[in-house]
């Protein structure tokens, strides 16, 4: 093999292979205290989530980010994967980082410059870098605005597929279709199906606006390999039951 796939990425791929799909719980350090974040991660672990993502578009940086990861580590053995909005979203105490390029941004900083500034830090911190294309679909939410994305129209799955195929040919091993945190509805399942057909073995991550096991199951049926939920986990009164409903509904 010409490159080595890291432990966390292998674990995600194995989970998808064995279970049919995997679930990632997204924690935004800006939304609650580190101690509360840790309790959420613990409850999500008990509900069967496969990994914890930590990041956000605004405010997920510095001491707050570091402390959130630190507290989460005390409560779960699951991999902690950074989901950075820019170079400030890196910290040395996580396990891995989704090393993302926002392919449909108008600003080169989100496509490559933050990555150039971040790469030496990823190396120094010993983070596993998981190469991922990030593609934002309407409505796009905060990340669509902050990332100045040319949002993929919901009725144009072929455009999303063209981006995804370009990502595959550039060697990215994961592609994330994002509707934006708190979106009224997730990425359309027809779009997920068309994109997955283009991607083949490349893992397809889908997130934004997923609020129920049924919605997650529909996306997995269409071809999603990994389902991300953030807002719904934050808002539910019982994280363990919610995550467990979700994980049970997406697994074979
Ligand atoms: C945001 O896709 C993620 O980047 C999660 O979205 O908060 O709507 O679950 P939600």
Tab-separated table of N, CA, C and O in Angstrom, residues 13 16 28-29 40 46 57 61 74 101 105 113 123 132 138 145 147 161 164 168-169 174 179 181 185 204 209 233 241:
chain	number	residue	atom	x	y	z
A	13	UNK	N	-14.550	2.771	8.889
A	13	UNK	CA	-14.833	1.930	7.713
A	13	UNK	C	-15.330	0.552	8.150
A	13	UNK	O	-16.256	-0.007	7.556
A	16	UNK	N	-18.929	0.741	9.340
A	16	UNK	CA	-19.859	0.825	8.197
A	16	UNK	C	-20.013	-0.561	7.565
A	16	UNK	O	-21.126	-1.000	7.250
A	28	UNK	N	-20.633	20.795	19.530
A	28	UNK	CA	-20.080	22.122	19.265
A	28	UNK	C	-19.662	22.724	20.609
A	28	UNK	O	-20.519	22.986	21.466
A	29	UNK	N	-18.367	22.952	20.823
A	29	UNK	CA	-17.899	23.452	22.116
A	29	UNK	C	-18.548	24.770	22.517
A	29	UNK	O	-18.590	25.114	23.699
A	40	UNK	N	-22.918	14.705	27.532
A	40	UNK	CA	-23.575	14.363	26.257
A	40	UNK	C	-22.829	13.238	25.556
A	40	UNK	O	-23.436	12.299	25.033
A	46	UNK	N	-23.354	5.577	25.391
A	46	UNK	CA	-24.270	4.555	25.904
A	46	UNK	C	-25.377	4.238	24.903
A	46	UNK	O	-25.914	3.129	24.890
A	57	UNK	N	-18.682	26.274	13.555
A	57	UNK	CA	-18.267	27.357	12.649
A	57	UNK	C	-17.772	28.581	13.401
A	57	UNK	O	-16.942	29.332	12.917
A	61	UNK	N	-12.800	27.084	19.515
A	61	UNK	CA	-11.353	27.253	19.413
A	61	UNK	C	-10.748	27.466	20.794
A	61	UNK	O	-11.463	27.601	21.789
A	74	UNK	N	-12.547	11.967	29.276
A	74	UNK	CA	-12.700	11.323	30.590
A	74	UNK	C	-13.952	10.466	30.645
A	74	UNK	O	-14.106	9.626	31.518
A	101	UNK	N	-11.743	19.985	2.862
A	101	UNK	CA	-11.722	21.108	1.942
A	101	UNK	C	-13.168	21.406	1.571
A	101	UNK	O	-13.898	20.499	1.155
A	105	UNK	N	-16.789	26.359	-1.759
A	105	UNK	CA	-16.618	27.714	-1.236
A	105	UNK	C	-16.131	28.654	-2.348
A	105	UNK	O	-15.469	28.218	-3.287
A	113	UNK	N	-6.203	27.299	2.013
A	113	UNK	CA	-5.223	28.046	2.820
A	113	UNK	C	-5.249	27.678	4.307
A	113	UNK	O	-4.190	27.544	4.933
A	123	UNK	N	0.573	17.611	12.034
A	123	UNK	CA	1.763	16.774	12.178
A	123	UNK	C	2.331	16.895	13.596
A	123	UNK	O	2.587	15.910	14.272
A	132	UNK	N	-11.138	14.574	3.605
A	132	UNK	CA	-12.581	14.632	3.389
A	132	UNK	C	-12.968	15.848	2.549
A	132	UNK	O	-12.480	16.951	2.772
A	138	UNK	N	-28.094	23.485	-0.157
A	138	UNK	CA	-29.121	24.388	0.385
A	138	UNK	C	-29.862	23.723	1.553
A	138	UNK	O	-30.110	22.528	1.473
A	145	UNK	N	-22.943	30.230	5.239
A	145	UNK	CA	-22.673	31.676	5.267
A	145	UNK	C	-21.197	31.935	5.562
A	145	UNK	O	-20.508	32.636	4.812
A	147	UNK	N	-18.666	29.957	5.408
A	147	UNK	CA	-17.773	29.380	4.403
A	147	UNK	C	-17.990	29.944	3.003
A	147	UNK	O	-17.346	29.492	2.058
A	161	UNK	N	-23.119	15.387	-7.312
A	161	UNK	CA	-22.389	14.190	-7.754
A	161	UNK	C	-21.098	14.572	-8.478
A	161	UNK	O	-20.074	13.894	-8.328
A	164	UNK	N	-18.642	15.450	-5.882
A	164	UNK	CA	-18.228	14.234	-5.165
A	164	UNK	C	-17.253	13.414	-6.002
A	164	UNK	O	-16.258	12.895	-5.495
A	168	UNK	N	-13.415	12.305	-5.263
A	168	UNK	CA	-12.922	10.923	-5.358
A	168	UNK	C	-11.667	10.866	-6.232
A	168	UNK	O	-10.669	10.254	-5.870
A	169	UNK	N	-11.706	11.554	-7.375
A	169	UNK	CA	-10.557	11.526	-8.277
A	169	UNK	C	-9.355	12.262	-7.675
A	169	UNK	O	-8.216	12.006	-8.048
A	174	UNK	N	-13.387	10.369	2.116
A	174	UNK	CA	-14.733	10.605	2.632
A	174	UNK	C	-15.291	11.851	1.954
A	174	UNK	O	-14.545	12.790	1.646
A	179	UNK	N	-26.229	19.887	4.927
A	179	UNK	CA	-27.358	20.801	4.690
A	179	UNK	C	-27.279	22.020	5.604
A	179	UNK	O	-28.058	22.967	5.450
A	181	UNK	N	-26.177	23.007	9.935
A	181	UNK	CA	-26.680	22.630	11.254
A	181	UNK	C	-28.053	23.262	11.493
A	181	UNK	O	-28.251	24.445	11.234
A	185	UNK	N	-34.811	20.640	6.765
A	185	UNK	CA	-34.837	19.240	6.342
A	185	UNK	C	-33.444	18.849	5.865
A	185	UNK	O	-32.676	19.696	5.413
A	204	UNK	N	-19.638	8.018	2.301
A	204	UNK	CA	-20.490	9.206	2.202
A	204	UNK	C	-21.053	9.563	3.581
A	204	UNK	O	-21.750	8.759	4.214
A	209	UNK	N	-29.784	18.819	9.937
A	209	UNK	CA	-31.241	18.693	9.967
A	209	UNK	C	-31.784	17.288	10.160
A	209	UNK	O	-32.966	17.055	9.934
A	233	UNK	N	-29.237	16.050	19.135
A	233	UNK	CA	-28.641	15.472	20.345
A	233	UNK	C	-28.587	16.532	21.457
A	233	UNK	O	-28.883	16.256	22.624
A	241	UNK	N	-31.413	7.613	24.889
A	241	UNK	CA	-32.533	7.009	24.141
A	241	UNK	C	-32.573	7.516	22.715
A	241	UNK	O	-32.823	6.751	21.779
